[in-house]
Coordinates of C-alpha atoms and ligand atoms in Angstrom, one line a residue:
X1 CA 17.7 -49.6 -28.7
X2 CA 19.3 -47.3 -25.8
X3 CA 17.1 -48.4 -23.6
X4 CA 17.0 -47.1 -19.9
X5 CA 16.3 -44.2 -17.7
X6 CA 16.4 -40.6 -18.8
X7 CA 16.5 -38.5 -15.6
X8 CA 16.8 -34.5 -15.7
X9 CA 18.3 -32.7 -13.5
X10 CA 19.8 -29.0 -12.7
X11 CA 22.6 -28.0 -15.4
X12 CA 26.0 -29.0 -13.7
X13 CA 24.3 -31.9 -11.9
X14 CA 24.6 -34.6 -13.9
X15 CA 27.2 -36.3 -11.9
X16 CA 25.3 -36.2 -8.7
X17 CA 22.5 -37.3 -10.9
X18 CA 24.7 -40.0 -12.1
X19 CA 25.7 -41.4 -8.7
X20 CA 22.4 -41.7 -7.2
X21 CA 21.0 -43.3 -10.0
X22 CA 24.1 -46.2 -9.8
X23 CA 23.2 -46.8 -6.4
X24 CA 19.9 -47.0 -6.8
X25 CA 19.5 -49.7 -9.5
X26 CA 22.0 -51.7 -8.3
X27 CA 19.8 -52.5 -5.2
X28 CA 17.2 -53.1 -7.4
X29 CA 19.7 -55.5 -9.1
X30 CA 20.0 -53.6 -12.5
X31 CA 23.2 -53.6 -13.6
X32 CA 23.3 -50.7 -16.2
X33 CA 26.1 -47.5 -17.1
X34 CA 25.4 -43.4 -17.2
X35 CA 25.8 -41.8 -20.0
X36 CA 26.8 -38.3 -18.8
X37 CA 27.4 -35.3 -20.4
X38 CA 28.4 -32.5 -18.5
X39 CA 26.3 -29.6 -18.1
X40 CA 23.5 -31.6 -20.4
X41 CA 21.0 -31.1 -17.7
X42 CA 20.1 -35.1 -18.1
X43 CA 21.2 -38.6 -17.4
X44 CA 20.8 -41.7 -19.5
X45 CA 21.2 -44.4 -17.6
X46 CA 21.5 -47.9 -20.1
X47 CA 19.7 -50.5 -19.3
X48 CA 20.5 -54.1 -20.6
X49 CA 16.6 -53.9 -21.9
X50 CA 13.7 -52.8 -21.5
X51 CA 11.7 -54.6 -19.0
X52 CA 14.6 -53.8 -16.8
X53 CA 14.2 -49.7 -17.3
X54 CA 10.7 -50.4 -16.7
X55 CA 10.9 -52.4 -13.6
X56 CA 13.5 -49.2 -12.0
X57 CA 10.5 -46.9 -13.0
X58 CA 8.3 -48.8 -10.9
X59 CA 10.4 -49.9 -8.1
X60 CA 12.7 -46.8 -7.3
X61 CA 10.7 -44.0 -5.7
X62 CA 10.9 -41.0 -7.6
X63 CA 10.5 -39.2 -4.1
X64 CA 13.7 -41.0 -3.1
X65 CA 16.0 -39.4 -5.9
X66 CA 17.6 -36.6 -4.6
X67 CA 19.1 -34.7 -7.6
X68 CA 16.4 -36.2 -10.2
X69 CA 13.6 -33.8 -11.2
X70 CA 11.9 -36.6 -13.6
X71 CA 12.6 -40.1 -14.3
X72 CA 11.3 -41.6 -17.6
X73 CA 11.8 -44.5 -19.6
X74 CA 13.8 -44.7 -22.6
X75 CA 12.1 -46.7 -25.7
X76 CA 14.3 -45.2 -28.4
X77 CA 16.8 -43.2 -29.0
X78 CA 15.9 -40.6 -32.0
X79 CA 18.8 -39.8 -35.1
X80 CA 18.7 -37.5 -37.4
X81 CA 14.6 -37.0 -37.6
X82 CA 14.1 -36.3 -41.4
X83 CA 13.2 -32.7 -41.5
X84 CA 10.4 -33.4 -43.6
X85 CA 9.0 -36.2 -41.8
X86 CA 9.5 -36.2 -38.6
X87 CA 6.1 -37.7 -37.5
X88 CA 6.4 -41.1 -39.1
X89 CA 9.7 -41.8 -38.2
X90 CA 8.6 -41.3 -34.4
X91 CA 5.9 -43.8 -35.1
X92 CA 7.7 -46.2 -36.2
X93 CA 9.8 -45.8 -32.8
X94 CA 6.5 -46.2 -30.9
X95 CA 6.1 -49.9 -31.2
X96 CA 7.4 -50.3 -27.7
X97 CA 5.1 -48.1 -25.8
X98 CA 2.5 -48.6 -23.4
X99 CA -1.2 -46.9 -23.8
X100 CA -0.3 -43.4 -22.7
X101 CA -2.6 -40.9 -21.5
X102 CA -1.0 -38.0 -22.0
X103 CA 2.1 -36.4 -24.4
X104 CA 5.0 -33.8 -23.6
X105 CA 7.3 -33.1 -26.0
X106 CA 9.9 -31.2 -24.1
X107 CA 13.9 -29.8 -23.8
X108 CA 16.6 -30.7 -21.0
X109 CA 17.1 -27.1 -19.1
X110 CA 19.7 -25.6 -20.4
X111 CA 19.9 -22.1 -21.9
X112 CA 20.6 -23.7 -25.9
X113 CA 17.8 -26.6 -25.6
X114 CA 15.2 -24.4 -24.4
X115 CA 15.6 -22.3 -27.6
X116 CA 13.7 -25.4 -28.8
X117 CA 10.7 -25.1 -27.0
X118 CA 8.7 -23.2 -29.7
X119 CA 9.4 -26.1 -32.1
X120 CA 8.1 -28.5 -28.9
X121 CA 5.3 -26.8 -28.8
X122 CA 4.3 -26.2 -32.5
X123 CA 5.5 -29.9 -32.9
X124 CA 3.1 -31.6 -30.0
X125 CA 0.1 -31.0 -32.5
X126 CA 0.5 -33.0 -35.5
X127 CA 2.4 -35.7 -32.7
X128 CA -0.5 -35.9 -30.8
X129 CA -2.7 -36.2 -33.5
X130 CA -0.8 -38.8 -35.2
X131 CA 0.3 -41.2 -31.7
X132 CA -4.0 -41.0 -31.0
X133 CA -4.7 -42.2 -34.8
X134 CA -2.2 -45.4 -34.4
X135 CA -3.5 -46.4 -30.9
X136 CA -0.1 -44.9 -28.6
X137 CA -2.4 -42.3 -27.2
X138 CA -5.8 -42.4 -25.6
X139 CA -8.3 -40.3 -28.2
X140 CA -9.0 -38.2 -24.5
X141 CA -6.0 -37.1 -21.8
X142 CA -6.3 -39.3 -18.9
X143 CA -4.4 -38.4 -16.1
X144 CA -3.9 -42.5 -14.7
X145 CA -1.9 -43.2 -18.2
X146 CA 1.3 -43.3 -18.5
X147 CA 2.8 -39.9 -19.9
X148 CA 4.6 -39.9 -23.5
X149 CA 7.8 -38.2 -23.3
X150 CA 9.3 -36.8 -26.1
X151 CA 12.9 -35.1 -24.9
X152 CA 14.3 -33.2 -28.2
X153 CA 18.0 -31.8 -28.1
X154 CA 17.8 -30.2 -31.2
X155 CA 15.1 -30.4 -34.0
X156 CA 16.2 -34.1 -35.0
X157 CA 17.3 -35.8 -31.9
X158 CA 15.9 -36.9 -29.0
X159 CA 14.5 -39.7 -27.0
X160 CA 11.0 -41.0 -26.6
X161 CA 9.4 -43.0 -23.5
X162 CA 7.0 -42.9 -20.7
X163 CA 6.9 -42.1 -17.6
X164 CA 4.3 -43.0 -14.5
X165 CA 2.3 -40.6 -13.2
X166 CA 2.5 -42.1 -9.8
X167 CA 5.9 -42.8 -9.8
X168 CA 7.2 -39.2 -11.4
X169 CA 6.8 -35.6 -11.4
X170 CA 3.5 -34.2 -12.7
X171 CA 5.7 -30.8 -14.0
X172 CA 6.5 -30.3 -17.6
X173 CA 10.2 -31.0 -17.9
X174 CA 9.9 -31.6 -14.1
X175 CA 10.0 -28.0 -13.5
X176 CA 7.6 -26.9 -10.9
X177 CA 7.4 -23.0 -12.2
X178 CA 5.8 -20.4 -9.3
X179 CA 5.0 -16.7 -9.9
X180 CA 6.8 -14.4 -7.7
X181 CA 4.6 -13.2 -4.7
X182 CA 5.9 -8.9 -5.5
X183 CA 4.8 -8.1 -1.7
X184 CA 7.4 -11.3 -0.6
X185 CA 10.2 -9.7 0.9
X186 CA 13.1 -11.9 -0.9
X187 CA 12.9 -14.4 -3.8
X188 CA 14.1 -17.2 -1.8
X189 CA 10.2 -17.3 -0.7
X190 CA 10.1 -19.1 -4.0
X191 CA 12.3 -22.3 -2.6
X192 CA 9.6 -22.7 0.4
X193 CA 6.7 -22.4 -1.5
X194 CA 7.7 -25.1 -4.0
X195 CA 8.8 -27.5 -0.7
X196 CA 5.5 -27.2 0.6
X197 CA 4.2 -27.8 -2.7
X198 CA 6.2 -30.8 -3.2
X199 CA 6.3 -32.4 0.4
X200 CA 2.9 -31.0 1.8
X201 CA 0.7 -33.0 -0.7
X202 CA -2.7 -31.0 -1.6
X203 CA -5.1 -33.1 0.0
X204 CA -3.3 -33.0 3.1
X205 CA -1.8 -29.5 3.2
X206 CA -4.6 -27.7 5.3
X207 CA -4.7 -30.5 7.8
X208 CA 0.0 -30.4 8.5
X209 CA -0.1 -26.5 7.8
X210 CA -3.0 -24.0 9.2
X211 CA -3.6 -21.1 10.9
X212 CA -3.1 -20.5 14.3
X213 CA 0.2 -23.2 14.2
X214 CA 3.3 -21.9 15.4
X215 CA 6.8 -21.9 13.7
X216 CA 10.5 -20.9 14.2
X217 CA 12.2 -19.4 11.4
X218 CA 16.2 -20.2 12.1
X219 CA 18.0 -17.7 9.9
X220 CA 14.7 -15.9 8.7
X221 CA 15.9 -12.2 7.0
X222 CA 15.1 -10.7 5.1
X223 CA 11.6 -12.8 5.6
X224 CA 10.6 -14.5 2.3
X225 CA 10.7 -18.4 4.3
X226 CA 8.8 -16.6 7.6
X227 CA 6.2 -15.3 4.3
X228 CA 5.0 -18.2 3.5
X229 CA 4.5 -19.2 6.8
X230 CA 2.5 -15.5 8.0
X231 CA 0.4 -16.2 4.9
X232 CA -0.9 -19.3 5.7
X233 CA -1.8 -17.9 9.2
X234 CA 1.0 -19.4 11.3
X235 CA 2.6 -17.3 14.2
X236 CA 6.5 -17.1 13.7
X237 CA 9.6 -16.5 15.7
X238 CA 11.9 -15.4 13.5
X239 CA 15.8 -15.8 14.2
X240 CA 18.7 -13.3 12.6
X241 CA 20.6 -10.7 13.3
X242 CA 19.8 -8.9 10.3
X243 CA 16.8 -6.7 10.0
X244 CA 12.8 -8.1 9.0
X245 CA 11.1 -6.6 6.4
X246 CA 8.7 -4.5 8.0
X247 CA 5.9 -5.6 6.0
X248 CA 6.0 -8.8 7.6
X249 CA 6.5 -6.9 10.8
X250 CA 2.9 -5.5 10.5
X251 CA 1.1 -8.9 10.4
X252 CA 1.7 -9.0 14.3
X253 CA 2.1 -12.3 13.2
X254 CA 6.1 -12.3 13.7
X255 CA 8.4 -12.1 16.5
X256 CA 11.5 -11.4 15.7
X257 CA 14.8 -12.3 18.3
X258 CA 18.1 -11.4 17.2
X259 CA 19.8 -14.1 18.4
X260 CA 22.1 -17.5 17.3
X261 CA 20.2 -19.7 15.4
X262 CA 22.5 -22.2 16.9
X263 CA 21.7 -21.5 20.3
X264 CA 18.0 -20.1 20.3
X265 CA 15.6 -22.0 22.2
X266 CA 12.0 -22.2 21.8
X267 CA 9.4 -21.6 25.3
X268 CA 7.2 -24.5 23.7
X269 CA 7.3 -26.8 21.4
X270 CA 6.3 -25.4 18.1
X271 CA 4.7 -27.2 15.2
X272 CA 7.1 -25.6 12.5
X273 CA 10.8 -25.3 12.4
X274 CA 12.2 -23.9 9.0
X275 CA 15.7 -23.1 8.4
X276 CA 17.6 -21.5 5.6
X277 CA 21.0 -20.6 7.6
X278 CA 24.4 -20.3 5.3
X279 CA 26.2 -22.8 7.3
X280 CA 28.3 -26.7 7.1
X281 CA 25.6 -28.6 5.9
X282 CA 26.3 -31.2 8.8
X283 CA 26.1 -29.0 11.6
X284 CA 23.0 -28.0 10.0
X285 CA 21.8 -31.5 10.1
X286 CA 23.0 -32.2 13.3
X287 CA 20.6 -28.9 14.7
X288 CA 17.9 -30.3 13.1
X289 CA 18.0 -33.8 14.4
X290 CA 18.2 -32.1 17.8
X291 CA 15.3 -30.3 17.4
X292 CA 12.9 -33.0 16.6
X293 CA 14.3 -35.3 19.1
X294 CA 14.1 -33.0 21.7
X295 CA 10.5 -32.4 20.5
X296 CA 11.1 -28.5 19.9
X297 CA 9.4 -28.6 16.8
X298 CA 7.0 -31.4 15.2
X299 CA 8.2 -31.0 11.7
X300 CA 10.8 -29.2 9.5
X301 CA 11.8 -28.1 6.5
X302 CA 15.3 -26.7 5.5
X303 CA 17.8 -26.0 3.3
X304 CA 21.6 -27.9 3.7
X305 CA 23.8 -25.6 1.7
X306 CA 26.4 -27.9 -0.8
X307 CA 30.0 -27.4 -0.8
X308 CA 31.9 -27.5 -3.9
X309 CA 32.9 -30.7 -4.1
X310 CA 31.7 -34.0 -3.3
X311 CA 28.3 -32.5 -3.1
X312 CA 26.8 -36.0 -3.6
X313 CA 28.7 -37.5 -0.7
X314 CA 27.8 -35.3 1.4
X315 CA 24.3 -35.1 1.4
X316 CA 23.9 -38.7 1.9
X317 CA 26.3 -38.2 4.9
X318 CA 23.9 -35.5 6.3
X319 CA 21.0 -37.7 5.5
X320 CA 22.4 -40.6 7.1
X321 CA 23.2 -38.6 10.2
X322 CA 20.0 -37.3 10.3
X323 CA 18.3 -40.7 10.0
X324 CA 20.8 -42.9 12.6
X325 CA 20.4 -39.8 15.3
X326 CA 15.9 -40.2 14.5
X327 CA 16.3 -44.0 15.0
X328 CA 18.4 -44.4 17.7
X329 CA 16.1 -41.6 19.7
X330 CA 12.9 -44.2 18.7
X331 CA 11.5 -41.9 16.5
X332 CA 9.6 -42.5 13.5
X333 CA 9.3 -40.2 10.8
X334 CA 8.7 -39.6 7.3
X335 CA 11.9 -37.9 5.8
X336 CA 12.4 -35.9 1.9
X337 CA 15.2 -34.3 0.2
X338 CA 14.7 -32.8 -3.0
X339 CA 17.2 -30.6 -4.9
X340 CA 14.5 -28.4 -6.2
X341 CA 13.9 -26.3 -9.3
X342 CA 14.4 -22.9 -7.0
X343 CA 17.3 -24.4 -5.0
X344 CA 20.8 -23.9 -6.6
X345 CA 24.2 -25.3 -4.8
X346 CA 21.7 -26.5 -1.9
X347 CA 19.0 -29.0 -1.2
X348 CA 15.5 -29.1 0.7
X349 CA 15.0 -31.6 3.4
X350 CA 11.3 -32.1 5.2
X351 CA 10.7 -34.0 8.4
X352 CA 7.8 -34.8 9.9
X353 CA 7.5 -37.1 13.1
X354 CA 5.1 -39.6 13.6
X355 CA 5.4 -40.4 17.1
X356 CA 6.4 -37.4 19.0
X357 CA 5.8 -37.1 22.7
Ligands
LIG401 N1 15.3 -17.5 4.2 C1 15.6 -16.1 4.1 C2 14.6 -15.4 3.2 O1 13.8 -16.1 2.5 O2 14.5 -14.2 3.2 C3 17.0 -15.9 3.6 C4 18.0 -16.4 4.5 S1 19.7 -16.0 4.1 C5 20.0 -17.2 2.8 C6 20.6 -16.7 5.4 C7 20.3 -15.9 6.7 O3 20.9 -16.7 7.7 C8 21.1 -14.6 6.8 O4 20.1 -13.5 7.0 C9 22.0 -14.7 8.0 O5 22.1 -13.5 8.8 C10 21.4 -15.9 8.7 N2 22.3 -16.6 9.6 C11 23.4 -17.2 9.3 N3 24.0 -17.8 10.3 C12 23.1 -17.6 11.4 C13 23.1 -18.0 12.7 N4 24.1 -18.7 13.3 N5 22.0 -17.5 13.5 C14 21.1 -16.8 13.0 N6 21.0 -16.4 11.7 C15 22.0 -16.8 10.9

């Protein structure tokens, strides 16, 4: 049994993971419990059965989860896998599933489960092999299917389900894993690239971000955000005190203004703004609202840095800010928070407006 969700999240996240998922459900009028262990880098939500962890994988946006980085759906628990046989006694377990099109057999991310993944990997052969033979896997990957999800915590315990591929993330172990750009200026270049990723969907990417746009980087040094905007051809204020690298510099792409992110003002309304500034994630959000309703910028993406404690409270109360000060100015938008792969004690938000003047 254990039936439910199984979500992963970022190593000392649970909780937050926890919380969301609580909410959540109960709107969708599940009534189940977290299982939580700290620094476990997952959450099992129980479900009373499992039509009813089915119907949350459906229903709850995966887009909407904040701390999630997969969502799946829990058909069995897995106990002390016989070392010899491990295969059959995941078969049996497979009764439950639908026609998947696809299998990962994966780890939760944490420093001790990922020195599993070379069992994962040697183990997925004979797995697949055997879930095609009894008819739990198509004979060829298909990319509509359902995804089998095998999540091991050691060699003999685990969970298996599914997950949707329209409804989840397309990453193994929901990790979206990006090679470091060595002429970036900064790693954190690595946190924008996988927002646009994420929130700038491939098919529509060249159309929302292109060259010749024009963008405002709010707390831009060293200059890894303002890269990824100079190499996909935008021209970019960039706002800090602190010095540019000079590489970016030499684009003649960049303007920089050492000014108050807080106070800087832009001539004309720009199509980007981005912002990575260490500051109160609500004053944060409150500058951001003000930007898009005073149509300074057209879209945004940026970073609200977590405190301590009560980091789950308070991004819903930046969100909710956010949202009340877009509605009440008769905007209409398309808002995402993610707390990303490349994010640590922060999350990304993206805003784009529909309707702006
Ligand atoms: N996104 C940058 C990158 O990829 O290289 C890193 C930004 S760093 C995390 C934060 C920056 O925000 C610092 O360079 C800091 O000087 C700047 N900052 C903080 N408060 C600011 C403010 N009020 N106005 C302008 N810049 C500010």
């Amino acid at each position: 049994m254990n039936n439910g969700l199984l979500l992963y999240c970022r190593r000392g996240f649970e909780k937050e993971c926890a919380g969301e998922i609580d909410q959540l459900a109960s709107a969708q009028e599940v009534y189940g419990y977290c299982v939580v262990k700290d620094n476990s880098g997952y959450v099992n939500y129980i479900t009373p059965d499992l039509a009813q962890a089915d119907k949350l994988a459906k229903h709850i946006a995966f887009m909407k989860l904040v701390f999630a980085r997969q969502m799946i759906v829990v058909v069995a628990k897995l106990s002390d896998l016989p070392s010899d046989d491990r295969v059959s006694a995941i078969l049996e377990q497979s009764e439950c599933m639908p026609l998947c099109g696809d299998i990962r057999v994966e780890t939760p991310d944490t420093n001790e489960a990922k020195e599993l993944l070379g069992f994962c990997r040697k183990f997925t052969v004979p797995l697949r092999g055997a879930l095609r033979k009894n008819g739990t896997l198509t004979k060829k990957e298909h990319s509509k299917k359902p995804v089998l999800h095998l999540m091991m915590l050691d060699s003999g315990n685990g969970y298996l389900g599914y997950s949707y591929p329209e409804n989840s993330s397309p990453n193994f172990m929901g990790i979206s894993r990006l090679k470091f750009p060595s002429d970036a200026p900064s790693r954190s270049t690595l946190k924008l690239e996988e927002a646009i990723l994420l929130f700038l969907p491939k098919d529509t990417i060249e159309q929302r971000m292109h060259s010749g746009m024009t963008g405002v980087d709010l707390g831009a040094c060293p200059g890894g955000w303002t890269y990824q905007l100079v190499r996909r051809g935008l021209f970019v204020s960039a706002i800090d005190n602190g010095p540019m690298a000079q590489s970016l510099m030499d684009t003649g792409q960049v303007t920089h203004f050492m000014e108050d992110g807080f106070k800087f003002k832009p001539e004309k309304t720009v199509d980007w703004m981005i912002c990575d500034m260490v500051e109160k994630p609500i004053m944060v959000a409150d500058l951001m609202s003000d930007w898009l309703i005073k149509d300074w910028c057209r879209a945004t993406i940026f970073n609200l840095k977590l405190p301590m404690k009560k980091r789950f409270v308070e991004v819903y109360k930046c969100l909710e800010l956010i949202e009340s000060k877009l509605k009440k100015a008769g905007l209409s938008y398309n808002l995402q928070c993610k707390h990303l792969y490349h994010d640590r004690e922060e999350v990304t938000v993206s805003i784009e407006i529909h309707n702006h003047k």
